[in-house]
Tab-separated table of C-alpha atoms and ligand atoms in Angstrom:
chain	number	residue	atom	x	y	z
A	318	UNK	CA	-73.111	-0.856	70.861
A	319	UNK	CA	-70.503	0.673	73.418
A	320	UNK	CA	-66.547	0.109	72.348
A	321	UNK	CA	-66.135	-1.067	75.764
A	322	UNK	CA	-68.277	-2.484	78.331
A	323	UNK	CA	-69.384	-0.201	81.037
A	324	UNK	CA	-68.150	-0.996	84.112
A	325	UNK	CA	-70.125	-2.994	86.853
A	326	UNK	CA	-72.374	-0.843	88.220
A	327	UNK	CA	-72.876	-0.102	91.354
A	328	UNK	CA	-75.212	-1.937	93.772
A	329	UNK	CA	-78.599	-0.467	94.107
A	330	UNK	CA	-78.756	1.156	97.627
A	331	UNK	CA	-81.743	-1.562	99.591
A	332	UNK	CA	-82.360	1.651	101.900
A	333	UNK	CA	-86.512	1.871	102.420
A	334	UNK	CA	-88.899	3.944	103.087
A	335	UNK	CA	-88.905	3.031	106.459
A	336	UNK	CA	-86.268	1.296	108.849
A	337	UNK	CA	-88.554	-1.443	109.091
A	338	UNK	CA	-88.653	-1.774	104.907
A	339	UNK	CA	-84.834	-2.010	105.168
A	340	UNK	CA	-84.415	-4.316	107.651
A	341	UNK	CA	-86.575	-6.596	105.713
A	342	UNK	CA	-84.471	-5.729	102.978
A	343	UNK	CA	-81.374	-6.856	104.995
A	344	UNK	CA	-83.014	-10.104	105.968
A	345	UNK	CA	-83.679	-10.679	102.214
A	346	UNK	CA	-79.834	-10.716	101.445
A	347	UNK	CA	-78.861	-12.687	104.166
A	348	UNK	CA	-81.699	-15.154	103.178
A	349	UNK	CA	-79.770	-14.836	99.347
A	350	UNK	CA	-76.607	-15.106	100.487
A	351	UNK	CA	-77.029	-18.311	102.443
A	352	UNK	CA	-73.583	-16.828	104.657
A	353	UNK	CA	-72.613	-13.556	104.512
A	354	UNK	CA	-70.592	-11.120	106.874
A	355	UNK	CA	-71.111	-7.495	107.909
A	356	UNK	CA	-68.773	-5.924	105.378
A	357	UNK	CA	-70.333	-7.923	102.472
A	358	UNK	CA	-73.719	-6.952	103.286
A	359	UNK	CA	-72.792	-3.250	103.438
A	360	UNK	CA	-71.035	-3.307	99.874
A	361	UNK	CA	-74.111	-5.060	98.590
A	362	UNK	CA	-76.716	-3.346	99.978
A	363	UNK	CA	-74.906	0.347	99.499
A	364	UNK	CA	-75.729	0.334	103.008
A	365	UNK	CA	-73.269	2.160	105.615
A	366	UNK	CA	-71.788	-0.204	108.369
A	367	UNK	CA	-72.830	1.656	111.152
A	368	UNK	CA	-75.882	0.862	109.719
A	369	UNK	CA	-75.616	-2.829	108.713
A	370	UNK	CA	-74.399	-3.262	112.241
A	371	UNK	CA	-77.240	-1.755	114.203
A	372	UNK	CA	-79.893	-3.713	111.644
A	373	UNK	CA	-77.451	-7.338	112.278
A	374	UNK	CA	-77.950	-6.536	116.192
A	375	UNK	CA	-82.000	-6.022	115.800
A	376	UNK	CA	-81.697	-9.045	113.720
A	377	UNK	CA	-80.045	-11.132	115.749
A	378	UNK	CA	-81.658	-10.104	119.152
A	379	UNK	CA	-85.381	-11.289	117.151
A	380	UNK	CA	-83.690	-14.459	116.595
A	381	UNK	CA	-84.044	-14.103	112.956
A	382	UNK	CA	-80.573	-14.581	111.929
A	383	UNK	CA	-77.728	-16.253	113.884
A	384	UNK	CA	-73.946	-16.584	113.943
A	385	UNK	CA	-72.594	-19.170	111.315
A	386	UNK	CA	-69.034	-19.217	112.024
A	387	UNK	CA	-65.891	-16.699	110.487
A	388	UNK	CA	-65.007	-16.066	106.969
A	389	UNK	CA	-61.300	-16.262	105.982
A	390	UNK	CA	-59.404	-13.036	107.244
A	391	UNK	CA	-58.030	-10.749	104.506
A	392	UNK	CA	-55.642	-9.190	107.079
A	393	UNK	CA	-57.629	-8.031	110.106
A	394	UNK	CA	-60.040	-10.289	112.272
A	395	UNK	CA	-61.570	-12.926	110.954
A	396	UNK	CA	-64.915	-11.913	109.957
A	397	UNK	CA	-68.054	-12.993	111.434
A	398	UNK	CA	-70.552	-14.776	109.216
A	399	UNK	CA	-74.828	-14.421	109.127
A	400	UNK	CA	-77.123	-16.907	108.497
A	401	UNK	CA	-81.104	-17.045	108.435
A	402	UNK	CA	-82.250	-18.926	111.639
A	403	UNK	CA	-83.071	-22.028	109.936
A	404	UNK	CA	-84.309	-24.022	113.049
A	405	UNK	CA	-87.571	-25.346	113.402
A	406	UNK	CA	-89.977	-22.861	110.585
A	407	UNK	CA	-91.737	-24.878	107.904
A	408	UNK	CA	-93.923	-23.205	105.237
A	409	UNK	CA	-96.123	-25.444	103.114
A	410	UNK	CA	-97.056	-25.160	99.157
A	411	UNK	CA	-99.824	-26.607	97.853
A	412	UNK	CA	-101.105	-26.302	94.145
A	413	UNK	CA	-105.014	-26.501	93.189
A	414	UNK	CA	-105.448	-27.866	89.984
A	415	UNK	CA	-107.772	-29.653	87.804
A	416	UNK	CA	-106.021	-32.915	87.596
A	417	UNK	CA	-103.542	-33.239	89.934
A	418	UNK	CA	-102.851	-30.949	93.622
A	419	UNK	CA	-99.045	-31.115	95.046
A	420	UNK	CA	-97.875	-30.537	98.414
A	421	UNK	CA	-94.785	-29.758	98.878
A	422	UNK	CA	-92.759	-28.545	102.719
A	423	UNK	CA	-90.279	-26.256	102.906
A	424	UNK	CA	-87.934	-24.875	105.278
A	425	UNK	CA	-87.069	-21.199	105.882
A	426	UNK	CA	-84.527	-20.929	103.179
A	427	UNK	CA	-87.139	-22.085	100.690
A	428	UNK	CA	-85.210	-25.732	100.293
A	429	UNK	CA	-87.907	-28.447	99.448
A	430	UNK	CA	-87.721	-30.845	102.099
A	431	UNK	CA	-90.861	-32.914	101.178
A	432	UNK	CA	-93.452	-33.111	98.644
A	433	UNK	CA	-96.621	-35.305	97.540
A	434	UNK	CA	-98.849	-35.425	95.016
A	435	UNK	CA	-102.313	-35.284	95.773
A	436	UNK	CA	-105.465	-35.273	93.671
A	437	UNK	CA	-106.830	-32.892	91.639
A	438	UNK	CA	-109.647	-30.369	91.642
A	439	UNK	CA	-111.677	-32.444	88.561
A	440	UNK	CA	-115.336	-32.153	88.952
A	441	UNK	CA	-116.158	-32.688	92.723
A	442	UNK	CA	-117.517	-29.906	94.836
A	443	UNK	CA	-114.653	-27.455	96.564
A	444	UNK	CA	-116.004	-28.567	99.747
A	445	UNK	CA	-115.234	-32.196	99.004
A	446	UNK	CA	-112.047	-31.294	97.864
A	447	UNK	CA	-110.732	-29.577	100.252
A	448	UNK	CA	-111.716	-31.939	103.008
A	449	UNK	CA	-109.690	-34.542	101.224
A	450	UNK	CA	-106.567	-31.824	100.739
A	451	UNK	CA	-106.402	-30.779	104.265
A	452	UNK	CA	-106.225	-34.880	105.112
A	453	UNK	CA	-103.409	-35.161	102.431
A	454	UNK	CA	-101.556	-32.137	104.188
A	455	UNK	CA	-102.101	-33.291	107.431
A	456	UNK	CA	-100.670	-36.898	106.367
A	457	UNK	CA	-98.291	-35.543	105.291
A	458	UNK	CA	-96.491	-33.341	107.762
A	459	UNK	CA	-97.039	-36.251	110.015
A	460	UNK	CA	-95.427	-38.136	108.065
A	461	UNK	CA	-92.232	-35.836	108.052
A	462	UNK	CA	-92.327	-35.145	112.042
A	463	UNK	CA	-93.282	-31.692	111.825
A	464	UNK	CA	-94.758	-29.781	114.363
A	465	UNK	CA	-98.002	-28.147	113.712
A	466	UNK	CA	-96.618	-25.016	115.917
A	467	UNK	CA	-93.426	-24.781	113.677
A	468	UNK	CA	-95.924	-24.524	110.613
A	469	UNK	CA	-95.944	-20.716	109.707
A	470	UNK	CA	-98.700	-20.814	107.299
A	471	UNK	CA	-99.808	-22.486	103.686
A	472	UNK	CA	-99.631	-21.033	100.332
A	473	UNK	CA	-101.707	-21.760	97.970
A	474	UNK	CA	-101.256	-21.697	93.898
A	475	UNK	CA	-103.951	-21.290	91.726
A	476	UNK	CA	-105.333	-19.965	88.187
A	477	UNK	CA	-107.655	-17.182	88.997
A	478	UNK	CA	-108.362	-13.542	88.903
A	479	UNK	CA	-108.957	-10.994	92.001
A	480	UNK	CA	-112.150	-9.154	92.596
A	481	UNK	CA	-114.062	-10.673	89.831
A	482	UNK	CA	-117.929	-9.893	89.307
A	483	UNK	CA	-119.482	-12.636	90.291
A	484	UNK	CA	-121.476	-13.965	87.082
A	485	UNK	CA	-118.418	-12.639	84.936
A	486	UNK	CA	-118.362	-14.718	81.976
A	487	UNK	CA	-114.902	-16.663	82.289
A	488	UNK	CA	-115.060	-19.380	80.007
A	489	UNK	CA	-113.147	-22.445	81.993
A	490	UNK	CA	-115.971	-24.044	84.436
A	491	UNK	CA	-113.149	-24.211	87.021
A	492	UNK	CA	-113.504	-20.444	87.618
A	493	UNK	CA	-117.043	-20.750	87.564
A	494	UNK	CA	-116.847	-22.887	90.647
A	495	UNK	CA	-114.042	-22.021	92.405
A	496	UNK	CA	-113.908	-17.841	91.582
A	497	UNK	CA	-116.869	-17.467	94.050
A	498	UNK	CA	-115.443	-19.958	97.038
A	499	UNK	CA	-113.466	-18.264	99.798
A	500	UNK	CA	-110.715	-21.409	99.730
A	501	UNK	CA	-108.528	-19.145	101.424
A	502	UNK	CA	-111.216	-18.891	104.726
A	503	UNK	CA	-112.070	-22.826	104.115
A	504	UNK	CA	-108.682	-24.098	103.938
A	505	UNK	CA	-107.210	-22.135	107.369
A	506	UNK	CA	-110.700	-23.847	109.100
A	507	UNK	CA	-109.922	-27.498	107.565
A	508	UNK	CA	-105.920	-27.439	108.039
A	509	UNK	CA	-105.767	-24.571	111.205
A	510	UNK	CA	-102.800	-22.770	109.397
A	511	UNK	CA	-102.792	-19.190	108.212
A	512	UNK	CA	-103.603	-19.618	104.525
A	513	UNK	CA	-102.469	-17.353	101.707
A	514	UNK	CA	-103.478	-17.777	98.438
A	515	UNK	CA	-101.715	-16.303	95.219
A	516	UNK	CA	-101.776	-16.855	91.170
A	517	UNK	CA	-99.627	-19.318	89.952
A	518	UNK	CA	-97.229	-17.218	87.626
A	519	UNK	CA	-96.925	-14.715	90.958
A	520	UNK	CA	-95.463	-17.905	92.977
A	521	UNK	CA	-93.397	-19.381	90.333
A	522	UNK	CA	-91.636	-16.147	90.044
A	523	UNK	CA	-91.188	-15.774	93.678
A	524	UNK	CA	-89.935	-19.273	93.626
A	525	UNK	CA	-86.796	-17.976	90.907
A	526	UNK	CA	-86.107	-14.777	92.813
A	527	UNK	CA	-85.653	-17.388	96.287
A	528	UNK	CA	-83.715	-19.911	94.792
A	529	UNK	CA	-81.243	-17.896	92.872
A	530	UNK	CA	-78.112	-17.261	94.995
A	531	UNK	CA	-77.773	-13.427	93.107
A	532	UNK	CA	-80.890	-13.221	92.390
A	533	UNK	CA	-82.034	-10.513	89.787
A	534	UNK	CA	-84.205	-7.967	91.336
A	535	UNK	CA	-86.327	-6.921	88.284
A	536	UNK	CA	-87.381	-10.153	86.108
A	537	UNK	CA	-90.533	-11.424	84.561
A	538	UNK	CA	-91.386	-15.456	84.508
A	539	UNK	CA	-94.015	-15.982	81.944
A	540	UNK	CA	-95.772	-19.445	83.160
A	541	UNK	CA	-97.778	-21.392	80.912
A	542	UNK	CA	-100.277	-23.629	82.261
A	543	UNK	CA	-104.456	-23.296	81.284
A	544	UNK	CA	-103.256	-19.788	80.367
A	545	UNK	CA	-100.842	-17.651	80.034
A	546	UNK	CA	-99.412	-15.479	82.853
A	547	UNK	CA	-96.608	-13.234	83.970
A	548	UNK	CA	-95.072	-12.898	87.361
A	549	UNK	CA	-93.434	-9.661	87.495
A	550	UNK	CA	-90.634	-8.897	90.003
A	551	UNK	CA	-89.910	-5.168	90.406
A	552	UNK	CA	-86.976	-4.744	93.208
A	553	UNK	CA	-87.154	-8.050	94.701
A	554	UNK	CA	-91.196	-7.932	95.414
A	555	UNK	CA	-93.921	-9.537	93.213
A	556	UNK	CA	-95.887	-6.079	91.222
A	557	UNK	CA	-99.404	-6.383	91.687
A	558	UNK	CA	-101.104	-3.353	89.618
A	559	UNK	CA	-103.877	-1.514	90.887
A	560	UNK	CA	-106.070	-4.305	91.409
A	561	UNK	CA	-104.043	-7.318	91.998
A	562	UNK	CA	-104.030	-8.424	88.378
A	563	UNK	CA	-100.699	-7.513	86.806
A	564	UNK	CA	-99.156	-9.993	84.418
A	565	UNK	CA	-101.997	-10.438	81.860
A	566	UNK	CA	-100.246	-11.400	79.260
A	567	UNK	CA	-102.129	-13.957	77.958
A	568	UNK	CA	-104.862	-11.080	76.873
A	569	UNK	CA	-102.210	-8.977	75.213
A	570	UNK	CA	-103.258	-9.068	71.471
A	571	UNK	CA	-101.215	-11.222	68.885
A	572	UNK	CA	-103.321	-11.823	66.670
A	573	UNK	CA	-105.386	-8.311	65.273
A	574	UNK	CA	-108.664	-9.000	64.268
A	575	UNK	CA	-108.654	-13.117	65.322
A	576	UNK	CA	-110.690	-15.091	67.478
A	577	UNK	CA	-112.753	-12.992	70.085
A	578	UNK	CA	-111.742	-13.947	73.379
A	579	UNK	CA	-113.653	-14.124	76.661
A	580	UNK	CA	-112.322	-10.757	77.393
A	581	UNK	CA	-113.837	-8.972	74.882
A	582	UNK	CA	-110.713	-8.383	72.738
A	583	UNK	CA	-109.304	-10.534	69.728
A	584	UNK	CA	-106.936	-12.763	69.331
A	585	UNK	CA	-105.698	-12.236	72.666
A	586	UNK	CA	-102.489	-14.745	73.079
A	587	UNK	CA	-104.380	-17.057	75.112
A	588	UNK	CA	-106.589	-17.616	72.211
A	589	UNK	CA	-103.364	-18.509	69.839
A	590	UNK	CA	-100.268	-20.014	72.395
A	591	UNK	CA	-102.133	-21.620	75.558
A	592	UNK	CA	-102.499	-25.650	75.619
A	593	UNK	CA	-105.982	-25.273	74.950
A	594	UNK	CA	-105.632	-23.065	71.969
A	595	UNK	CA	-102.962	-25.253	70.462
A	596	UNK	CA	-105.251	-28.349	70.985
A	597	UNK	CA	-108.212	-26.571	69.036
A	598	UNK	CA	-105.940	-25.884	66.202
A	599	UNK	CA	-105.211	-29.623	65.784
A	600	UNK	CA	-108.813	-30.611	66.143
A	601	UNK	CA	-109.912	-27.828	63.441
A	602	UNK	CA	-107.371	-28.969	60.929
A	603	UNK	CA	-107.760	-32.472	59.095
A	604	UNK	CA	-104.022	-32.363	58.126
A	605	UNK	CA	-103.139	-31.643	61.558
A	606	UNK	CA	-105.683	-34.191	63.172
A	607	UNK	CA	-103.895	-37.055	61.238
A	608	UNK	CA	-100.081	-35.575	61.837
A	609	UNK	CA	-100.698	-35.909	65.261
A	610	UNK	CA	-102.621	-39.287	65.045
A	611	UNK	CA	-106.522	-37.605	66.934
A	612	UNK	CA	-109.608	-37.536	66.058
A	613	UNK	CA	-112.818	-35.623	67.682
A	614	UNK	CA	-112.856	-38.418	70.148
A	615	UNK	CA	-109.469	-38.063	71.551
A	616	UNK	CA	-109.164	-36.619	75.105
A	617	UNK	CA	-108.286	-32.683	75.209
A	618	UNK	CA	-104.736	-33.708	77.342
A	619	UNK	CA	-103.944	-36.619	74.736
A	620	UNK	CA	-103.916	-34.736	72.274
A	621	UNK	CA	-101.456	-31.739	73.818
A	622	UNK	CA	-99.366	-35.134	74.515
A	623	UNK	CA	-99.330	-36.405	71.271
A	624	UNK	CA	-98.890	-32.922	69.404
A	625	UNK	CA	-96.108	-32.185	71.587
A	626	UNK	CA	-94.349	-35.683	71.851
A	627	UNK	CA	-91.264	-36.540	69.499
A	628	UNK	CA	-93.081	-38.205	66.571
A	629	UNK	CA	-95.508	-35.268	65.884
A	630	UNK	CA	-92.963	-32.467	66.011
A	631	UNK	CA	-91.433	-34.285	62.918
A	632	UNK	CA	-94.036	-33.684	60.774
A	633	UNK	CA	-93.792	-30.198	58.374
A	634	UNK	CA	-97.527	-29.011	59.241
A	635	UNK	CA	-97.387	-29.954	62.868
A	636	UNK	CA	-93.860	-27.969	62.617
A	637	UNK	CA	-94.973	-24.809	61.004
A	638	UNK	CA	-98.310	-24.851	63.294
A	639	UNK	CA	-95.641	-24.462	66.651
A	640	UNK	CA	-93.503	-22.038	65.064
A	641	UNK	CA	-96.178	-20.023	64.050
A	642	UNK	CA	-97.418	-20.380	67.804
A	643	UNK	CA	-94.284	-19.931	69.243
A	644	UNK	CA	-93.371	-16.970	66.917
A	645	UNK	CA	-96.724	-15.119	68.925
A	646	UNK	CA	-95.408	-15.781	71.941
A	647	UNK	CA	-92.126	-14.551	70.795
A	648	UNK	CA	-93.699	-11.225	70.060
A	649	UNK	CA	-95.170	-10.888	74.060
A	650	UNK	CA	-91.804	-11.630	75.013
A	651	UNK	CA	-90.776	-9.060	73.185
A	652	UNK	CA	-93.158	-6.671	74.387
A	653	UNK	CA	-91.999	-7.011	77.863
A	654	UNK	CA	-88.547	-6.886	77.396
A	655	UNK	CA	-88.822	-3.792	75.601
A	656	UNK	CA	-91.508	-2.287	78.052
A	657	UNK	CA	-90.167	-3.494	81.631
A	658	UNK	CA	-86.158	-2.903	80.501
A	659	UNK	CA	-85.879	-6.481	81.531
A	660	UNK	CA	-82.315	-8.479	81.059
A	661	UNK	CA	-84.059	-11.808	82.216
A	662	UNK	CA	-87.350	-13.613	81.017
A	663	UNK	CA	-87.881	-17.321	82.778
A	664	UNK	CA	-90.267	-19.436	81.023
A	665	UNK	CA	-91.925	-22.154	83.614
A	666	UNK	CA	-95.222	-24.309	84.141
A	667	UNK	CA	-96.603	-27.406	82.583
A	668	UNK	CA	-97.866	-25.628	79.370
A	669	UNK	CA	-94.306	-25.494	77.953
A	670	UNK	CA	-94.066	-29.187	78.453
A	671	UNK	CA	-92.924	-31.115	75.114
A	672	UNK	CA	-93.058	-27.486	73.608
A	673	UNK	CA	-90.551	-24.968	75.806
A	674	UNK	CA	-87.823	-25.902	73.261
A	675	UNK	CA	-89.382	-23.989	70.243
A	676	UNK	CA	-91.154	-21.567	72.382
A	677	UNK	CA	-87.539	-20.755	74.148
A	678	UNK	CA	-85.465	-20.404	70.644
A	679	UNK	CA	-88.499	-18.452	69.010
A	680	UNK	CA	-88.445	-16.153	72.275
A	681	UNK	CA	-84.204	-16.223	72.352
A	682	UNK	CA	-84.031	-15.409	68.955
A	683	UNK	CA	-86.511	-12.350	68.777
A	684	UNK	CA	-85.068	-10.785	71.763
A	685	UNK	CA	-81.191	-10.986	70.318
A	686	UNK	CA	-82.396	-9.885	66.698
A	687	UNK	CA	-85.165	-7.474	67.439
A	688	UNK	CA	-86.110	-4.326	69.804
A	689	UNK	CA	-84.707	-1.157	71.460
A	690	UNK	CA	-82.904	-3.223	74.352
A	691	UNK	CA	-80.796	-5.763	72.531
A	692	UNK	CA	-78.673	-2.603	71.786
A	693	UNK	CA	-78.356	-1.497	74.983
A	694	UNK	CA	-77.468	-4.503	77.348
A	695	UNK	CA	-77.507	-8.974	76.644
A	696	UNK	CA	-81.247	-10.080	77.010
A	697	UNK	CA	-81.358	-13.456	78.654
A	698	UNK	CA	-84.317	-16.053	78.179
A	699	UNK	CA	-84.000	-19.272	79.732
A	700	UNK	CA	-86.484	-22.068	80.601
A	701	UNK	CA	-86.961	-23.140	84.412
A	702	UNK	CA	-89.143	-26.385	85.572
A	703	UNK	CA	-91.848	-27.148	83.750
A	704	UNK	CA	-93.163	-29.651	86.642
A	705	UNK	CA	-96.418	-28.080	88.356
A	706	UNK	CA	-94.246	-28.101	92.100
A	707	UNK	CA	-92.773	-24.615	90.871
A	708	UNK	CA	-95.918	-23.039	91.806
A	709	UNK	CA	-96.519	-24.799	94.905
A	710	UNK	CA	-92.856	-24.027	95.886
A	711	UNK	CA	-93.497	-20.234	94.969
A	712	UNK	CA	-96.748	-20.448	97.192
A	713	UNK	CA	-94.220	-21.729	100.624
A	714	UNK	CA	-91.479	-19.018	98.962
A	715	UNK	CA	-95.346	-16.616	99.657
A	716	UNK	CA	-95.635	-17.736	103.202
A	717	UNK	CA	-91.537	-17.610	103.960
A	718	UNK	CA	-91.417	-13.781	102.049
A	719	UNK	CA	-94.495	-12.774	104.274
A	720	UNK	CA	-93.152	-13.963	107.608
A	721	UNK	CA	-89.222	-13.296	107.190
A	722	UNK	CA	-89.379	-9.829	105.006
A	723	UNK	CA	-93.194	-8.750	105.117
A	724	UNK	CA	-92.277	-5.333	104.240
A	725	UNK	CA	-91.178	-6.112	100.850
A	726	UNK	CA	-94.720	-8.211	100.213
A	727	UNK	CA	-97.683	-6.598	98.358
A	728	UNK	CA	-101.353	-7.588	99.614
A	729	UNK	CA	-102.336	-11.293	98.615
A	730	UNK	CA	-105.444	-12.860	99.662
B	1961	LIG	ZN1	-108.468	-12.050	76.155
């Protein structure tokens, strides 16, 4: 370790490859910033003010940003403040999921202004489903006042892979009916909004990077909900790999030589750390079964409730079985840390509920005790919501990042 700190660095220049990338990149900081003058956005962008200036004027002219009254002077004129033009733009969120769908409004600064829960995907056809989602939408913006016209588009959150072979052998029947289904096309006909769709851990870590006020530009939130997947924000944009698929990380290997998995690997970490996998561990194990109080019989979701409620998580086996669990996961944390460089890992989604305790110190303490980077700079892990909205307030962050700063957003379907 250094004797002494380094000192700050210095900001990151947001110059892109074109002026229309770094206006976009402007926009985003004024967005994060909430207010912010010209001289502030020129020290934090590493942007000259000649520049800033002629990018504020474009800005303001497009009626993207407007004038939010003066900042205290520190000698000279008082200086002007930004703000994102705030009146009048909605983006919805909506979350497709086996047992429960949420809805949620937002308004251009990505602050939740209303939100529903709907119901879930379960068994019925897509078609029946989304008949009944596009009433629950349209309920509820009429139910808030909102102008269809003021509506810039719906994002929509959702397990799944890009560009799948049809007939590909994933294992969960909800792929098998909804991989093949164009929801994207069927939702904009039901609802008449543009309709975007991305993968859950994508929008929950779009949702971080738009709520933080200094928002880290490079940052990886691993959500847990069937799976296991990572969102992974290079430079303030969501990285998407070569075919859409980045993030994976629930088919990294943890366990050498264990179960096969769907994918054709083994002991991929989906197979070890996911709900589902934790669930089949209880059920396999008569010690386990009567820990946690199940038996064959019991419901696949009762049982991740009962393992992972207070009573359970008392018991020695039931103990050891989570640390083990959580000591895997620990492991891909590690991984990415030490591959990405990264100095902040968010843990979100439903599958860390009752459980994002001992996932969070297993993944804390390997991080601050283990690898190349815990020498080089602090290595923070820290657990966000573990409520399902995140997602479907990442998927309205997806509309707001494609309509306010489109040059900083990768292809989504
Ligand atoms: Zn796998």
């Amino acid at each position: 370790m250094p004797e002494t700190p380094d000192p700050a660095p210095s900001p990151v220049t947001l110059r892109g490859r074109s002026s229309a990338e770094t206006r976009s990149a402007v926009l985003d900081l004024i967005r994060a910033s909430g207010k912010i003058s010209r001289v502030d956005l020129a020290r934090r962008s590493a942007l000259t003010e000649p520049t800033i200036s002629k990018i504020v004027k474009e800005l303001l002219s497009a009626g993207l940003v407007v004038q939010a009254g003066y900042a205290e002077s520190t000698g000279g004129k008082r200086p002007m403040l930004l703000k994102l033009n705030d009146s009048g733009v909605y983006a919805l969120g909506l979350t497709l999921d086996f047992h429960r769908s949420t809805i949620v409004v937002c308004g251009p600064d990505g602050s939740e202004l209303a939100r529903v829960s709907a119901g879930g995907t379960g068994e019925d056809d897509p078609r029946v489903v989304l008949d009944r989602l596009a009433g629950d939408i349209e309920a509820l913006t009429a139910r808030e006042g909102i102008d269809r016209s003021a509506v810039i588009g719906l994002g929509v959150a959702s397990a799944g892979r890009r560009g799948f072979p049809q007939g590909w052998n994933v294992d969960a029947s909800f792929f098998d009916v909804w991989e093949p289904y164009s929801v994207v096309e069927e939702l904009a006909a039901r609802t008449g909004y543009a309709v975007v769709r991305e993968n859950d851990a994508n929008c929950a870590a779009l949702r971080e990077y738009w709520v933080s006020k200094e928002p880290h530009r490079d940052f990886v939130t691993v959500y847990a909900s069937h799976g296991i997947g990572a969102g992974i924000v290079v430079d303030g944009a969501i990285y998407r790999g070569s075919s859409g698929n980045a993030g994976e990380i629930g088919h990294t290997v943890a366990v050498p030589d264990g179960r096969l998995c769907w994918c054709g690997s083994h002991g991929c970490l989906e197979t070890v750390a996911s709900p589902r996998a934790m669930v089949e561990q209880v059920l396999a194990d008569p010690a386990l079964r009567a820990a946690v109080g199940v038996d064959g019989s019991t419901p696949i979701r009762e049982v991740f409730r009962r393992l992972t409620s207070g009573a359970a998580k008392d018991d020695a086996a039931v103990r050891a079985m989570l640390e083990r669990t959580a000591g895997y996961f620990a492991s891909a944390v590690s991984d990415l840390v030490n591959t990405l460089d990264l100095d902040l890992v968010v843990l979100a989604g439903p599958g860390f509920a009752g459980v994002g305790d001992v996932f969070l110190e297993a993944a804390q303490a390997r991080v601050a005790t283990t690898g190349f980077m815990r020498e080089l700079h602090p290595i923070s892990v820290r657990l966000a919501s573990i409520g399902s909205e995140t997602a479907a307030l990442g998927a309205a962050s997806v509309v707001l990042q494609r309509h306010l700063t489109p040059h900083r957003t990768g292809p989504v379907a």
